[in-house]
Amino acid sequence: MTEPADRDRQSWPRQAMSRLAPFAVLPAPLLGALAEICVHRGFARDARIADEGDHLDYVGFITSGILRMMRIQPGDDDQVVGLLAEGDMFGRIFNGPLHFSIEAAIDAEVCLFPRAPFEELAGQWPELERMVILNILNELDAARERMLLLNRHRVSERLAGFLLLLCRRWPQLAQVAVLPAGSIALKVPIDRRDLARFLGTRRDSLSRAFHQLADQGLIRLRAPLALDLLDVQGLSDLSGCADAEAPLPLHPGAASGKIG
């Protein structure tokens, strides 16, 4: 665990929080109180942040990068049961053990708040309590979305749903942009091993699914993790999420903004 280099340790926590959507609506006095107890830390890719069963004495918010929530599967590869990105919270407020381990899927930075003073502030400020509740609800929504993906029998169907999910949930992180021809360019922000574990499959099955989508004219592969969505409606139909929210309407060449 490392401190970000060459940054003012007094001003950086507040600067980091100010970039995060959940903190944007908090009153200035509350932000000041949070900055007083905040420690901003960096984690290299694959660094272990917390173990399953830990009783964390802090609450964390991701300021950049992606964390993966892991469950150990006896006799099998570990499973990625969830992904956390910018603005997401981890750690159990008001105590309780973690039901999964937490690792950095890519280089990541987080704001850490000692749990006891954070809980005290949550009791004093309804705005902070509401922010925590909204983060918990977002995590439940993400878990529901993953369950819907895993309900699809074929890996290609799960992959199609995940690519659309990237457009809706993490457009900035996935560098989503509409190209002049109307296709949508994006980059999968996690490696194929993590993606396979998130989708409940093997890497060779995931690789075949990418090529199946390309052979059907639904995507164009530009690199192992970079691709273009050529037929969004076709991907939606294949994923079984025809009624899902469509990717953001972007102007050509522009990356999207983050949505909640």
JSON list of C-alpha atoms in Angstrom, two decimals, residues 49-51 54-62 67 69 84 88-102 110-115 118-119 132 135-136 139:
[
{"chain": "A", "resi": 49, "resn": "ILE", "atom": "CA", "xyz": [-6.58, -4.99, 0.10]},
{"chain": "A", "resi": 50, "resn": "ALA", "atom": "CA", "xyz": [-8.71, -7.10, 2.43]},
{"chain": "A", "resi": 51, "resn": "ASP", "atom": "CA", "xyz": [-9.39, -10.79, 3.08]},
{"chain": "A", "resi": 54, "resn": "ASP", "atom": "CA", "xyz": [-11.91, -9.47, 7.87]},
{"chain": "A", "resi": 55, "resn": "HIS", "atom": "CA", "xyz": [-13.55, -6.98, 10.22]},
{"chain": "A", "resi": 56, "resn": "LEU", "atom": "CA", "xyz": [-12.28, -3.80, 8.60]},
{"chain": "A", "resi": 57, "resn": "ASP", "atom": "CA", "xyz": [-11.63, -0.80, 10.80]},
{"chain": "A", "resi": 58, "resn": "TYR", "atom": "CA", "xyz": [-12.09, 1.55, 7.84]},
{"chain": "A", "resi": 59, "resn": "VAL", "atom": "CA", "xyz": [-14.49, 2.38, 5.01]},
{"chain": "A", "resi": 60, "resn": "GLY", "atom": "CA", "xyz": [-13.07, 2.96, 1.54]},
{"chain": "A", "resi": 61, "resn": "PHE", "atom": "CA", "xyz": [-14.13, 4.81, -1.62]},
{"chain": "A", "resi": 62, "resn": "ILE", "atom": "CA", "xyz": [-12.43, 4.20, -4.96]},
{"chain": "A", "resi": 67, "resn": "LEU", "atom": "CA", "xyz": [-11.23, -3.36, -7.40]},
{"chain": "A", "resi": 69, "resn": "MET", "atom": "CA", "xyz": [-14.46, -8.78, -5.05]},
{"chain": "A", "resi": 84, "resn": "LEU", "atom": "CA", "xyz": [-15.96, -1.76, -7.87]},
{"chain": "A", "resi": 88, "resn": "ASP", "atom": "CA", "xyz": [-17.98, 2.92, -5.19]},
{"chain": "A", "resi": 89, "resn": "MET", "atom": "CA", "xyz": [-17.68, 2.10, -1.49]},
{"chain": "A", "resi": 90, "resn": "PHE", "atom": "CA", "xyz": [-16.21, -0.95, 0.19]},
{"chain": "A", "resi": 91, "resn": "GLY", "atom": "CA", "xyz": [-16.06, -2.03, 3.82]},
{"chain": "A", "resi": 92, "resn": "ARG", "atom": "CA", "xyz": [-18.96, -2.68, 6.15]},
{"chain": "A", "resi": 93, "resn": "ILE", "atom": "CA", "xyz": [-20.20, 0.34, 8.06]},
{"chain": "A", "resi": 94, "resn": "PHE", "atom": "CA", "xyz": [-21.47, -0.49, 11.58]},
{"chain": "A", "resi": 95, "resn": "ASN", "atom": "CA", "xyz": [-19.22, -3.57, 11.65]},
{"chain": "A", "resi": 96, "resn": "GLY", "atom": "CA", "xyz": [-19.57, -7.11, 10.32]},
{"chain": "A", "resi": 97, "resn": "PRO", "atom": "CA", "xyz": [-17.11, -9.37, 8.46]},
{"chain": "A", "resi": 98, "resn": "LEU", "atom": "CA", "xyz": [-16.46, -9.20, 4.73]},
{"chain": "A", "resi": 99, "resn": "HIS", "atom": "CA", "xyz": [-18.02, -12.00, 2.72]},
{"chain": "A", "resi": 100, "resn": "PHE", "atom": "CA", "xyz": [-15.36, -11.74, 0.00]},
{"chain": "A", "resi": 101, "resn": "SER", "atom": "CA", "xyz": [-11.77, -10.61, -0.41]},
{"chain": "A", "resi": 102, "resn": "ILE", "atom": "CA", "xyz": [-10.92, -7.34, -2.15]},
{"chain": "A", "resi": 110, "resn": "VAL", "atom": "CA", "xyz": [-8.78, 4.86, -2.71]},
{"chain": "A", "resi": 111, "resn": "CYS", "atom": "CA", "xyz": [-9.83, 7.19, 0.09]},
{"chain": "A", "resi": 112, "resn": "LEU", "atom": "CA", "xyz": [-9.86, 5.35, 3.42]},
{"chain": "A", "resi": 113, "resn": "PHE", "atom": "CA", "xyz": [-11.85, 6.62, 6.43]},
{"chain": "A", "resi": 114, "resn": "PRO", "atom": "CA", "xyz": [-11.45, 5.13, 9.93]},
{"chain": "A", "resi": 115, "resn": "ARG", "atom": "CA", "xyz": [-14.74, 3.39, 10.57]},
{"chain": "A", "resi": 118, "resn": "PHE", "atom": "CA", "xyz": [-16.94, 7.86, 9.82]},
{"chain": "A", "resi": 119, "resn": "GLU", "atom": "CA", "xyz": [-19.90, 6.21, 11.56]},
{"chain": "A", "resi": 132, "resn": "VAL", "atom": "CA", "xyz": [-23.87, 5.39, 2.23]},
{"chain": "A", "resi": 135, "resn": "ASN", "atom": "CA", "xyz": [-23.86, 3.22, -2.41]},
{"chain": "A", "resi": 136, "resn": "ILE", "atom": "CA", "xyz": [-25.30, 0.07, -0.85]},
{"chain": "A", "resi": 139, "resn": "GLU", "atom": "CA", "xyz": [-23.96, -2.42, -5.06]}
]
